[in-house]
């Protein structure tokens, strides 16, 4: 079991490059199944989730080779459309494979996806959308079997602008017969990135970034020229929060500031100084800083749910009472009891957290329960007095490449350790 050990109280300073976006790279990896050929993907971060997706592709016969930040994917060997259950349950994004496999092979057999423990995460929108495209879907036991000799274009109205469902349906519809319209589509930057990638493969898609995406199906797709994955806006946001909470001063390089508008706006409201240039952001934390009266997470371009835990950790040190409402996922406040252990004053009522600050944070042993909750605990540790041990580094590794090295390079005192689980002394429970 790996943990991060952090000695808080250092103001971060320096320049840091932001790595490629996990959530853009994952659907792009799934999209390689749509064409017979060799793909070169650049700026693909070496993260656990990316490795899991690569393992799934390899189990289907695809060859994946990493060379630094580049992945070379040879999809010519695709020989199976059955995703092994053990791999499927590792992460939720494996559901993306359903659309491409169906479109390319006419059939897909998958288990139910796993992923972060952040509440109920159904896949009904994915399945309903694929059914509208003509797939016949049987579910039995833990297995989903989908069949469609050829998908047929249609209009799909999503009940909710789900990121994953929008991506899955875009990939499936790219090879369908006729035109598909996805109405109430997600508008996240990763959707636009997938549109760019698929169009470079020969797809005919427009409208990504708006509520309606139109896909004119084509007969065949081909690998594009080498594709560079966009920078990770959530990693950038997390680093920005780290500078702000430590009253530090850092420069983020290789970022797309437009992808971070809601995040920048929220931190500016508290008083943090943020300057934006076309591909860099300079952040300077100030003390004291103001609470945020009320902020709700929402689909893009709203404040991202993937930054809620980090913002919440930051607001424990703000002057006054903040209210954060989580509208995207249920059960996404699992970092709260851990922050309270460190001295924060937070009360959660269903979807709403009320944070009273500032309260002095003191180092403690805390546990990361999911990726972004883990990031929030690391941020709290950076600002706390004394030593914080964040258990469950494995969750954080799913989305941040060697986070401890990134922070150490900015001056933080943070190391990774391997610990055995502590056993209770004999006679005690
Ligand atoms: C993606 C991101 C994740 C981010 C989330 C919201 C990836 C790999 N992951 O996840 O980091 O937190 O977007 O920005 O890109 N829902 C349904 N039925 C469905 C699908 C979704 O009810 O079939 C609900 C979910 O339970 C959730 C909401 O819709 O409450 C948003 O989920 P969705 O946008 O699909 O998130 P993901 O694609 O899983």
CSV table of C-alpha atoms and ligand atoms in Angstrom, one decimal:
chain,number,residue,atom,x,y,z
A,1,UNK,CA,0.0,0.0,0.0
A,2,UNK,CA,1.6,3.3,-1.0
A,3,UNK,CA,1.0,6.6,0.7
A,4,UNK,CA,2.2,10.2,0.4
A,5,UNK,CA,3.9,11.7,3.4
A,6,UNK,CA,3.7,15.5,3.3
A,7,UNK,CA,5.2,18.0,5.7
A,8,UNK,CA,3.1,21.1,5.2
A,9,UNK,CA,3.8,24.8,5.3
A,10,UNK,CA,5.9,25.4,2.2
A,11,UNK,CA,4.9,28.0,-0.3
A,12,UNK,CA,5.1,26.4,-3.7
A,13,UNK,CA,7.1,28.3,-6.3
A,14,UNK,CA,8.4,27.6,-9.8
A,15,UNK,CA,7.2,26.6,-13.2
A,16,UNK,CA,5.5,23.4,-14.1
A,17,UNK,CA,4.4,21.8,-17.3
A,18,UNK,CA,0.9,20.2,-17.3
A,19,UNK,CA,0.7,16.7,-18.7
A,20,UNK,CA,-1.8,15.4,-21.3
A,21,UNK,CA,-5.4,14.9,-20.4
A,22,UNK,CA,-6.4,11.4,-19.2
A,23,UNK,CA,-10.1,12.1,-20.1
A,24,UNK,CA,-9.2,13.0,-23.6
A,25,UNK,CA,-6.7,10.2,-24.1
A,26,UNK,CA,-9.1,7.4,-23.0
A,27,UNK,CA,-11.8,7.9,-25.6
A,28,UNK,CA,-9.1,8.5,-28.2
A,29,UNK,CA,-7.6,5.1,-27.4
A,30,UNK,CA,-11.1,3.5,-27.7
A,31,UNK,CA,-11.5,5.3,-31.1
A,32,UNK,CA,-8.4,3.5,-32.4
A,33,UNK,CA,-10.6,0.4,-32.7
A,34,UNK,CA,-12.6,2.1,-35.4
A,35,UNK,CA,-9.9,1.7,-38.1
A,36,UNK,CA,-7.5,-0.8,-39.3
A,37,UNK,CA,-4.1,0.8,-39.0
A,38,UNK,CA,-1.3,2.3,-37.0
A,39,UNK,CA,-1.9,5.3,-34.7
A,40,UNK,CA,0.7,7.6,-33.2
A,41,UNK,CA,-0.6,9.5,-30.1
A,42,UNK,CA,1.5,12.1,-28.5
A,43,UNK,CA,1.3,13.7,-25.0
A,44,UNK,CA,-0.4,10.6,-23.5
A,45,UNK,CA,0.2,10.6,-19.8
A,46,UNK,CA,1.6,7.5,-18.2
A,47,UNK,CA,-1.2,6.9,-15.7
A,48,UNK,CA,-2.9,3.8,-14.3
A,49,UNK,CA,-6.1,4.4,-16.2
A,50,UNK,CA,-4.3,4.7,-19.4
A,51,UNK,CA,-2.4,1.5,-18.7
A,52,UNK,CA,-5.6,-0.3,-18.0
A,53,UNK,CA,-7.1,0.9,-21.3
A,54,UNK,CA,-4.0,-0.2,-23.1
A,55,UNK,CA,-4.2,-3.6,-21.4
A,56,UNK,CA,-7.8,-4.0,-22.6
A,57,UNK,CA,-6.8,-3.1,-26.2
A,58,UNK,CA,-4.0,-5.6,-26.0
A,59,UNK,CA,-6.5,-8.3,-24.8
A,60,UNK,CA,-8.5,-7.6,-28.0
A,61,UNK,CA,-5.4,-8.2,-30.1
A,62,UNK,CA,-4.3,-4.6,-30.6
A,63,UNK,CA,-0.6,-3.8,-30.0
A,64,UNK,CA,0.2,-0.8,-27.8
A,65,UNK,CA,3.8,0.4,-27.2
A,66,UNK,CA,4.9,3.4,-25.1
A,67,UNK,CA,7.8,5.5,-26.1
A,68,UNK,CA,8.1,8.3,-23.5
A,69,UNK,CA,4.9,10.4,-23.8
A,70,UNK,CA,4.0,8.8,-27.1
A,71,UNK,CA,1.8,5.7,-27.6
A,72,UNK,CA,1.9,3.7,-30.8
A,73,UNK,CA,-1.2,1.7,-31.3
A,74,UNK,CA,-1.4,-0.9,-34.0
A,75,UNK,CA,-5.1,-1.8,-34.3
A,76,UNK,CA,-4.6,-4.1,-37.3
A,77,UNK,CA,-4.5,-7.1,-35.0
A,78,UNK,CA,-8.0,-6.6,-33.6
A,79,UNK,CA,-9.3,-10.2,-33.3
A,80,UNK,CA,-11.8,-10.1,-30.4
A,81,UNK,CA,-14.8,-8.1,-29.3
A,82,UNK,CA,-15.1,-9.6,-25.9
A,83,UNK,CA,-13.7,-7.4,-23.2
A,84,UNK,CA,-12.3,-9.5,-20.3
A,85,UNK,CA,-14.4,-8.9,-17.2
A,86,UNK,CA,-11.4,-8.5,-14.9
A,87,UNK,CA,-10.1,-5.6,-17.0
A,88,UNK,CA,-13.5,-4.1,-17.6
A,89,UNK,CA,-14.2,-3.7,-13.9
A,90,UNK,CA,-11.1,-1.6,-13.3
A,91,UNK,CA,-12.4,1.6,-14.7
A,92,UNK,CA,-15.6,3.2,-15.9
A,93,UNK,CA,-14.2,4.4,-19.2
A,94,UNK,CA,-14.0,0.9,-20.5
A,95,UNK,CA,-17.7,1.4,-21.5
A,96,UNK,CA,-16.4,3.6,-24.3
A,97,UNK,CA,-15.3,0.4,-26.1
A,98,UNK,CA,-18.9,-0.6,-26.7
A,99,UNK,CA,-19.6,2.0,-29.4
A,100,UNK,CA,-16.4,1.4,-31.4
A,101,UNK,CA,-16.5,-2.4,-31.2
A,102,UNK,CA,-20.1,-2.5,-32.3
A,103,UNK,CA,-19.5,-0.1,-35.2
A,104,UNK,CA,-16.4,-2.0,-36.4
A,105,UNK,CA,-17.3,-5.6,-35.7
A,106,UNK,CA,-21.1,-5.7,-35.3
A,107,UNK,CA,-20.9,-7.1,-31.8
A,108,UNK,CA,-19.5,-6.3,-28.4
A,109,UNK,CA,-19.5,-8.3,-25.2
A,110,UNK,CA,-18.6,-6.4,-22.0
A,111,UNK,CA,-19.1,-6.6,-18.2
A,112,UNK,CA,-20.2,-3.6,-16.2
A,113,UNK,CA,-17.6,-0.9,-15.8
A,114,UNK,CA,-15.8,-0.1,-12.6
A,115,UNK,CA,-14.3,3.3,-11.7
A,116,UNK,CA,-14.0,5.8,-8.9
A,117,UNK,CA,-16.2,5.3,-5.9
A,118,UNK,CA,-18.2,8.5,-6.4
A,119,UNK,CA,-21.7,7.4,-6.1
A,120,UNK,CA,-24.0,5.6,-8.5
A,121,UNK,CA,-22.9,5.8,-12.1
A,122,UNK,CA,-25.4,4.1,-14.3
A,123,UNK,CA,-24.7,3.5,-18.0
A,124,UNK,CA,-28.4,3.7,-19.2
A,125,UNK,CA,-27.7,6.7,-21.5
A,126,UNK,CA,-25.0,4.7,-23.3
A,127,UNK,CA,-27.2,1.7,-23.8
A,128,UNK,CA,-30.4,3.6,-24.7
A,129,UNK,CA,-28.4,5.6,-27.3
A,130,UNK,CA,-26.9,2.6,-28.9
A,131,UNK,CA,-30.3,0.9,-29.0
A,132,UNK,CA,-31.6,4.0,-30.9
A,133,UNK,CA,-28.8,3.5,-33.4
A,134,UNK,CA,-30.2,0.0,-33.9
A,135,UNK,CA,-28.2,-2.2,-31.5
A,136,UNK,CA,-29.9,-5.1,-29.9
A,137,UNK,CA,-28.7,-5.3,-26.3
A,138,UNK,CA,-29.1,-8.3,-23.9
A,139,UNK,CA,-28.0,-8.1,-20.3
A,140,UNK,CA,-27.6,-11.2,-18.3
A,141,UNK,CA,-25.7,-11.8,-15.1
A,142,UNK,CA,-22.9,-9.2,-15.2
A,143,UNK,CA,-22.6,-9.3,-18.9
A,144,UNK,CA,-23.9,-7.0,-21.7
A,145,UNK,CA,-24.1,-8.4,-25.2
A,146,UNK,CA,-24.7,-5.8,-28.0
A,147,UNK,CA,-25.3,-6.7,-31.6
A,148,UNK,CA,-25.9,-4.6,-34.8
A,149,UNK,CA,-24.8,-5.8,-38.2
A,150,UNK,CA,-24.9,-2.1,-39.3
A,151,UNK,CA,-25.8,0.9,-37.1
A,152,UNK,CA,-28.4,3.3,-38.5
A,153,UNK,CA,-28.2,7.1,-38.0
A,154,UNK,CA,-31.0,8.7,-36.0
A,155,UNK,CA,-31.7,11.5,-33.5
A,156,UNK,CA,-30.8,10.8,-29.9
A,157,UNK,CA,-31.9,13.1,-27.2
A,158,UNK,CA,-29.8,12.6,-24.0
A,159,UNK,CA,-31.7,13.1,-20.7
A,160,UNK,CA,-28.5,14.5,-19.3
A,161,UNK,CA,-25.4,15.7,-21.1
A,162,UNK,CA,-23.3,12.7,-20.1
A,163,UNK,CA,-19.7,13.0,-21.3
A,164,UNK,CA,-19.1,9.3,-21.7
A,165,UNK,CA,-22.4,8.6,-23.4
A,166,UNK,CA,-21.8,11.5,-25.9
A,167,UNK,CA,-18.3,10.1,-26.7
A,168,UNK,CA,-19.5,6.5,-27.0
A,169,UNK,CA,-22.3,7.6,-29.4
A,170,UNK,CA,-20.1,9.8,-31.5
A,171,UNK,CA,-17.8,6.9,-32.1
A,172,UNK,CA,-20.6,4.5,-32.9
A,173,UNK,CA,-22.3,6.9,-35.2
A,174,UNK,CA,-19.1,7.7,-37.1
A,175,UNK,CA,-19.5,4.4,-39.0
A,176,UNK,CA,-23.3,4.2,-39.0
A,177,UNK,CA,-25.4,4.5,-42.1
A,178,UNK,CA,-26.9,8.0,-42.5
A,179,UNK,CA,-26.9,11.0,-40.2
A,180,UNK,CA,-27.1,11.0,-36.4
A,181,UNK,CA,-27.9,14.0,-34.2
A,182,UNK,CA,-27.0,13.9,-30.6
A,183,UNK,CA,-29.2,16.5,-28.8
A,184,UNK,CA,-28.4,17.7,-25.3
A,185,UNK,CA,-24.8,16.5,-25.9
A,186,UNK,CA,-22.0,17.2,-23.4
A,187,UNK,CA,-19.9,20.2,-24.3
A,188,UNK,CA,-16.7,19.4,-22.4
A,189,UNK,CA,-13.3,20.2,-24.2
A,190,UNK,CA,-12.7,16.4,-24.4
A,191,UNK,CA,-15.7,16.1,-26.7
A,192,UNK,CA,-14.2,18.7,-29.0
A,193,UNK,CA,-10.9,16.9,-28.9
A,194,UNK,CA,-12.6,13.6,-29.8
A,195,UNK,CA,-14.4,15.3,-32.7
A,196,UNK,CA,-11.0,16.6,-34.0
A,197,UNK,CA,-9.5,13.2,-33.7
A,198,UNK,CA,-12.4,11.4,-35.4
A,199,UNK,CA,-12.5,13.9,-38.2
A,200,UNK,CA,-8.8,13.5,-38.8
A,201,UNK,CA,-9.7,9.8,-39.2
A,202,UNK,CA,-12.1,10.7,-42.0
A,203,UNK,CA,-15.3,11.0,-39.9
A,204,UNK,CA,-17.8,13.8,-40.7
A,205,UNK,CA,-18.8,15.3,-37.4
A,206,UNK,CA,-19.7,18.9,-36.5
A,207,UNK,CA,-21.1,20.7,-33.5
A,208,UNK,CA,-18.9,19.4,-30.7
A,209,UNK,CA,-18.8,22.1,-28.0
A,210,UNK,CA,-22.5,22.9,-28.6
A,211,UNK,CA,-25.6,21.1,-27.4
A,212,UNK,CA,-26.2,19.4,-30.8
A,213,UNK,CA,-23.6,17.2,-32.5
A,214,UNK,CA,-24.3,16.0,-36.1
A,215,UNK,CA,-22.5,13.0,-37.4
A,216,UNK,CA,-22.7,11.9,-41.0
A,217,UNK,CA,-21.8,8.3,-41.0
A,218,UNK,CA,-19.0,7.2,-43.4
A,219,UNK,CA,-18.1,3.7,-44.7
A,220,UNK,CA,-14.5,3.6,-43.4
A,221,UNK,CA,-12.1,5.4,-41.2
A,222,UNK,CA,-8.3,5.5,-41.3
A,223,UNK,CA,-5.6,6.4,-38.8
A,224,UNK,CA,-4.9,10.2,-38.7
A,225,UNK,CA,-1.5,11.9,-38.7
A,226,UNK,CA,0.3,11.8,-35.3
A,227,UNK,CA,-2.2,13.4,-32.8
A,228,UNK,CA,-1.1,15.4,-29.8
A,229,UNK,CA,-3.5,15.0,-26.8
A,230,UNK,CA,-4.7,18.3,-25.2
A,231,UNK,CA,-3.3,19.2,-21.7
A,232,UNK,CA,-5.2,18.1,-18.7
A,233,UNK,CA,-7.4,20.9,-17.4
A,234,UNK,CA,-8.1,19.1,-14.0
A,235,UNK,CA,-4.4,18.6,-13.4
A,236,UNK,CA,-3.8,22.3,-14.2
A,237,UNK,CA,-6.7,23.2,-11.9
A,238,UNK,CA,-5.2,21.1,-9.1
A,239,UNK,CA,-1.8,22.7,-9.4
A,240,UNK,CA,-3.5,26.1,-9.5
A,241,UNK,CA,-5.3,25.2,-6.2
A,242,UNK,CA,-2.0,24.0,-4.7
A,243,UNK,CA,-0.3,27.4,-5.4
A,244,UNK,CA,-3.3,29.2,-4.0
A,245,UNK,CA,-3.7,27.2,-0.8
A,246,UNK,CA,0.1,27.5,0.0
A,247,UNK,CA,0.2,31.2,-0.7
A,248,UNK,CA,2.7,30.2,-3.4
A,249,UNK,CA,3.5,31.6,-6.8
A,250,UNK,CA,3.7,29.2,-9.8
A,251,UNK,CA,3.5,29.3,-13.5
A,252,UNK,CA,1.6,26.6,-15.4
A,253,UNK,CA,2.9,25.8,-18.9
A,254,UNK,CA,1.2,23.9,-21.7
A,255,UNK,CA,-2.3,24.7,-20.6
A,256,UNK,CA,-5.4,25.9,-22.5
A,257,UNK,CA,-6.8,28.6,-20.3
A,258,UNK,CA,-10.2,28.6,-22.0
A,259,UNK,CA,-10.7,25.1,-20.7
A,260,UNK,CA,-10.3,26.5,-17.2
A,261,UNK,CA,-12.5,29.6,-17.2
A,262,UNK,CA,-14.9,28.5,-14.5
A,263,UNK,CA,-12.0,27.4,-12.3
A,264,UNK,CA,-10.1,30.6,-12.8
A,265,UNK,CA,-13.2,32.6,-12.1
A,266,UNK,CA,-13.9,30.8,-8.8
A,267,UNK,CA,-10.3,31.2,-7.5
A,268,UNK,CA,-10.2,34.9,-8.6
A,269,UNK,CA,-13.4,35.4,-6.6
A,270,UNK,CA,-11.6,34.4,-3.4
A,271,UNK,CA,-8.8,36.9,-4.1
A,272,UNK,CA,-6.2,34.7,-5.7
A,273,UNK,CA,-4.2,36.5,-8.4
A,274,UNK,CA,-4.3,34.7,-11.7
A,275,UNK,CA,-2.8,36.0,-15.0
A,276,UNK,CA,-3.6,34.3,-18.2
A,277,UNK,CA,-1.5,34.1,-21.5
A,278,UNK,CA,-2.4,32.0,-24.5
A,279,UNK,CA,-0.7,28.8,-23.2
A,280,UNK,CA,0.3,29.6,-19.7
A,281,UNK,CA,-1.3,30.7,-16.4
A,282,UNK,CA,0.5,32.4,-13.5
A,283,UNK,CA,-1.0,32.0,-10.1
A,284,UNK,CA,-0.3,33.8,-6.9
A,285,UNK,CA,-2.0,32.8,-3.6
A,286,UNK,CA,-2.8,35.5,-1.1
A,287,UNK,CA,-3.8,35.4,2.6
A,288,UNK,CA,-6.3,36.1,3.8
A,289,UNK,CA,-8.7,35.1,1.1
A,290,UNK,CA,-12.5,35.2,0.8
A,291,UNK,CA,-15.1,32.4,1.0
A,292,UNK,CA,-17.4,31.7,-1.9
A,293,UNK,CA,-21.0,32.4,-1.0
A,294,UNK,CA,-22.4,29.6,-3.1
A,295,UNK,CA,-21.1,27.6,-6.1
A,296,UNK,CA,-22.6,24.6,-7.8
A,297,UNK,CA,-20.8,22.1,-10.0
A,298,UNK,CA,-22.3,21.5,-13.4
A,299,UNK,CA,-21.5,20.2,-16.8
A,300,UNK,CA,-19.1,22.3,-18.9
A,301,UNK,CA,-18.8,25.3,-19.2
A,302,UNK,CA,-19.9,25.2,-15.5
A,303,UNK,CA,-17.5,24.5,-12.6
A,304,UNK,CA,-16.3,20.9,-13.1
A,305,UNK,CA,-17.2,18.3,-10.5
A,306,UNK,CA,-13.6,17.0,-10.9
A,307,UNK,CA,-12.3,20.2,-9.2
A,308,UNK,CA,-14.9,20.3,-6.4
A,309,UNK,CA,-12.9,18.3,-3.8
A,310,UNK,CA,-9.8,20.5,-4.5
A,311,UNK,CA,-11.8,23.8,-4.2
A,312,UNK,CA,-13.4,22.5,-1.1
A,313,UNK,CA,-10.0,21.8,0.5
A,314,UNK,CA,-9.0,25.4,-0.4
A,315,UNK,CA,-12.1,26.9,1.0
A,316,UNK,CA,-11.3,25.4,4.5
A,317,UNK,CA,-8.8,28.2,4.7
A,318,UNK,CA,-11.0,31.1,3.4
A,319,UNK,CA,-12.4,33.8,5.6
A,320,UNK,CA,-16.1,33.2,6.1
A,321,UNK,CA,-18.7,30.6,5.1
A,322,UNK,CA,-18.7,28.9,1.7
A,323,UNK,CA,-21.4,26.7,0.3
A,324,UNK,CA,-20.6,24.1,-2.4
A,325,UNK,CA,-23.3,22.2,-4.1
A,326,UNK,CA,-22.4,19.0,-6.0
A,327,UNK,CA,-25.0,18.5,-8.7
A,328,UNK,CA,-23.2,16.0,-11.1
A,329,UNK,CA,-22.5,13.0,-8.9
A,330,UNK,CA,-24.0,11.6,-5.7
A,331,UNK,CA,-21.6,10.7,-2.9
A,332,UNK,CA,-18.8,13.0,-3.9
A,333,UNK,CA,-18.0,14.3,-0.5
A,334,UNK,CA,-16.0,11.4,0.8
A,335,UNK,CA,-12.9,13.7,1.3
A,336,UNK,CA,-15.0,15.7,3.9
A,337,UNK,CA,-14.6,13.4,6.9
A,338,UNK,CA,-10.9,13.2,6.2
A,339,UNK,CA,-10.6,17.0,6.0
A,340,UNK,CA,-12.5,17.3,9.3
A,341,UNK,CA,-10.0,14.9,10.9
A,342,UNK,CA,-7.4,17.5,10.0
A,343,UNK,CA,-9.3,20.3,11.7
A,344,UNK,CA,-11.6,21.6,8.9
A,345,UNK,CA,-15.2,22.8,9.8
A,346,UNK,CA,-17.5,21.3,7.2
A,347,UNK,CA,-21.0,20.0,7.4
A,348,UNK,CA,-22.6,18.0,4.5
A,349,UNK,CA,-26.3,17.8,3.9
A,350,UNK,CA,-26.9,15.4,1.0
A,351,UNK,CA,-25.6,17.4,-2.1
A,352,UNK,CA,-24.4,20.5,-0.2
A,353,UNK,CA,-21.3,21.2,1.9
A,354,UNK,CA,-21.1,24.2,4.2
A,355,UNK,CA,-17.5,25.1,4.9
A,356,UNK,CA,-16.6,27.5,7.7
A,357,UNK,CA,-13.2,29.0,7.6
A,358,UNK,CA,-10.5,29.6,8.2
A,359,UNK,CA,-9.7,26.7,10.6
A,360,UNK,CA,-6.2,25.6,11.2
A,361,UNK,CA,-5.4,22.4,9.5
A,362,UNK,CA,-3.1,20.0,11.4
A,363,UNK,CA,-1.4,17.0,9.9
A,364,UNK,CA,-3.1,13.6,10.3
A,365,UNK,CA,-3.3,10.1,8.8
A,366,UNK,CA,-6.1,10.3,6.1
A,367,UNK,CA,-7.3,8.0,3.4
A,368,UNK,CA,-7.9,8.8,-0.3
A,369,UNK,CA,-11.1,7.1,-1.4
A,370,UNK,CA,-11.0,8.2,-5.0
A,371,UNK,CA,-8.9,10.2,-7.4
A,372,UNK,CA,-10.0,13.8,-6.8
A,373,UNK,CA,-10.7,13.3,-3.1
A,374,UNK,CA,-7.1,12.1,-2.9
A,375,UNK,CA,-5.9,15.2,-4.6
A,376,UNK,CA,-7.9,17.3,-2.2
A,377,UNK,CA,-6.2,15.6,0.8
A,378,UNK,CA,-2.8,16.2,-0.7
A,379,UNK,CA,-3.6,19.9,-1.0
A,380,UNK,CA,-4.8,20.0,2.6
A,381,UNK,CA,-1.5,18.3,3.6
A,382,UNK,CA,0.5,21.0,1.8
A,383,UNK,CA,-1.2,23.7,3.8
A,384,UNK,CA,-1.4,21.9,7.1
A,385,UNK,CA,0.9,22.2,10.1
A,386,UNK,CA,3.0,19.1,10.7
A,387,UNK,CA,3.0,15.8,8.8
A,388,UNK,CA,0.0,14.4,6.8
A,389,UNK,CA,0.0,10.9,5.6
A,390,UNK,CA,-2.4,10.3,2.6
A,391,UNK,CA,-3.1,6.6,2.2
A,392,UNK,CA,-4.2,5.2,-1.0
A,393,UNK,CA,-1.7,6.8,-3.5
A,394,UNK,CA,-3.0,4.2,-6.0
A,395,UNK,CA,-6.2,6.3,-6.5
A,396,UNK,CA,-4.2,9.5,-7.1
A,397,UNK,CA,-2.0,7.7,-9.6
A,398,UNK,CA,-5.1,7.0,-11.8
A,399,UNK,CA,-5.1,10.7,-12.8
A,400,UNK,CA,-1.8,12.4,-11.8
A,401,UNK,CA,1.6,11.3,-13.1
A,402,UNK,CA,3.9,11.1,-10.1
A,403,UNK,CA,2.2,13.9,-8.3
A,404,UNK,CA,4.8,13.8,-5.5
A,405,UNK,CA,7.6,14.6,-8.0
A,406,UNK,CA,5.6,17.5,-9.5
A,407,UNK,CA,5.0,19.1,-6.1
A,408,UNK,CA,8.6,18.4,-4.9
A,409,UNK,CA,9.9,20.2,-7.9
A,410,UNK,CA,7.8,23.2,-6.8
A,411,UNK,CA,9.5,23.0,-3.3
A,412,UNK,CA,7.0,20.9,-1.4
A,413,UNK,CA,8.2,18.4,1.2
A,414,UNK,CA,6.4,15.3,-0.1
A,415,UNK,CA,7.5,11.7,-0.5
A,416,UNK,CA,5.9,8.4,-1.5
A,417,UNK,CA,6.3,5.5,0.9
A,418,UNK,CA,5.3,1.9,0.9
A,419,UNK,CA,3.6,0.9,4.2
A,420,UNK,CA,2.2,-2.3,5.4
A,421,UNK,CA,-1.3,-2.1,6.7
A,422,UNK,CA,-1.1,-1.5,10.5
A,423,UNK,CA,-2.2,-4.4,12.6
A,424,UNK,CA,-4.0,-3.7,15.8
A,425,UNK,CA,-2.0,-4.8,18.8
A,426,UNK,CA,-3.0,-8.2,20.1
A,427,UNK,CA,-6.2,-8.2,22.2
A,428,UNK,CA,-7.4,-5.0,20.7
A,429,UNK,CA,-9.8,-4.5,17.8
B,1,LIG,C1,-16.5,11.9,-17.2
B,1,LIG,C2,-15.1,12.0,-16.7
B,1,LIG,C3,-15.2,12.3,-15.2
B,1,LIG,C4,-16.0,13.5,-14.9
B,1,LIG,C5,-17.4,13.3,-15.5
B,1,LIG,C6,-18.3,14.6,-15.3
B,1,LIG,C7,-13.9,10.6,-18.2
B,1,LIG,C8,-13.1,9.4,-18.4
B,1,LIG,N1,-14.4,10.8,-17.0
B,1,LIG,O1,-17.1,10.8,-16.6
B,1,LIG,O2,-13.8,12.5,-14.8
B,1,LIG,O3,-16.2,13.5,-13.5
B,1,LIG,O4,-17.3,13.1,-16.9
B,1,LIG,O5,-17.6,15.7,-15.8
B,1,LIG,O6,-14.1,11.4,-19.1
B,1,LIG,N2,-25.2,9.2,-16.0
B,1,LIG,C9,-26.3,8.5,-16.0
B,1,LIG,N3,-26.4,7.5,-17.0
B,1,LIG,C10,-25.4,7.3,-17.9
B,1,LIG,C11,-24.3,8.1,-17.9
B,1,LIG,C12,-24.2,9.0,-16.9
B,1,LIG,O7,-27.2,8.7,-15.2
B,1,LIG,O8,-25.6,6.4,-18.8
B,1,LIG,C13,-25.0,10.3,-14.9
B,1,LIG,C14,-23.9,9.9,-14.0
B,1,LIG,O9,-24.3,9.0,-13.0
B,1,LIG,C15,-23.5,11.3,-13.4
B,1,LIG,C16,-23.8,12.2,-14.6
B,1,LIG,O10,-24.6,11.5,-15.5
B,1,LIG,O11,-24.4,11.6,-12.4
B,1,LIG,C17,-22.5,12.6,-15.3
B,1,LIG,O12,-21.8,11.5,-15.8
B,1,LIG,P1,-21.0,11.5,-17.1
B,1,LIG,O13,-21.0,12.9,-17.7
B,1,LIG,O14,-21.4,10.3,-17.9
B,1,LIG,O15,-19.5,11.2,-16.6
B,1,LIG,P2,-18.5,10.1,-17.1
B,1,LIG,O16,-18.5,10.2,-18.6
B,1,LIG,O17,-18.6,8.9,-16.4
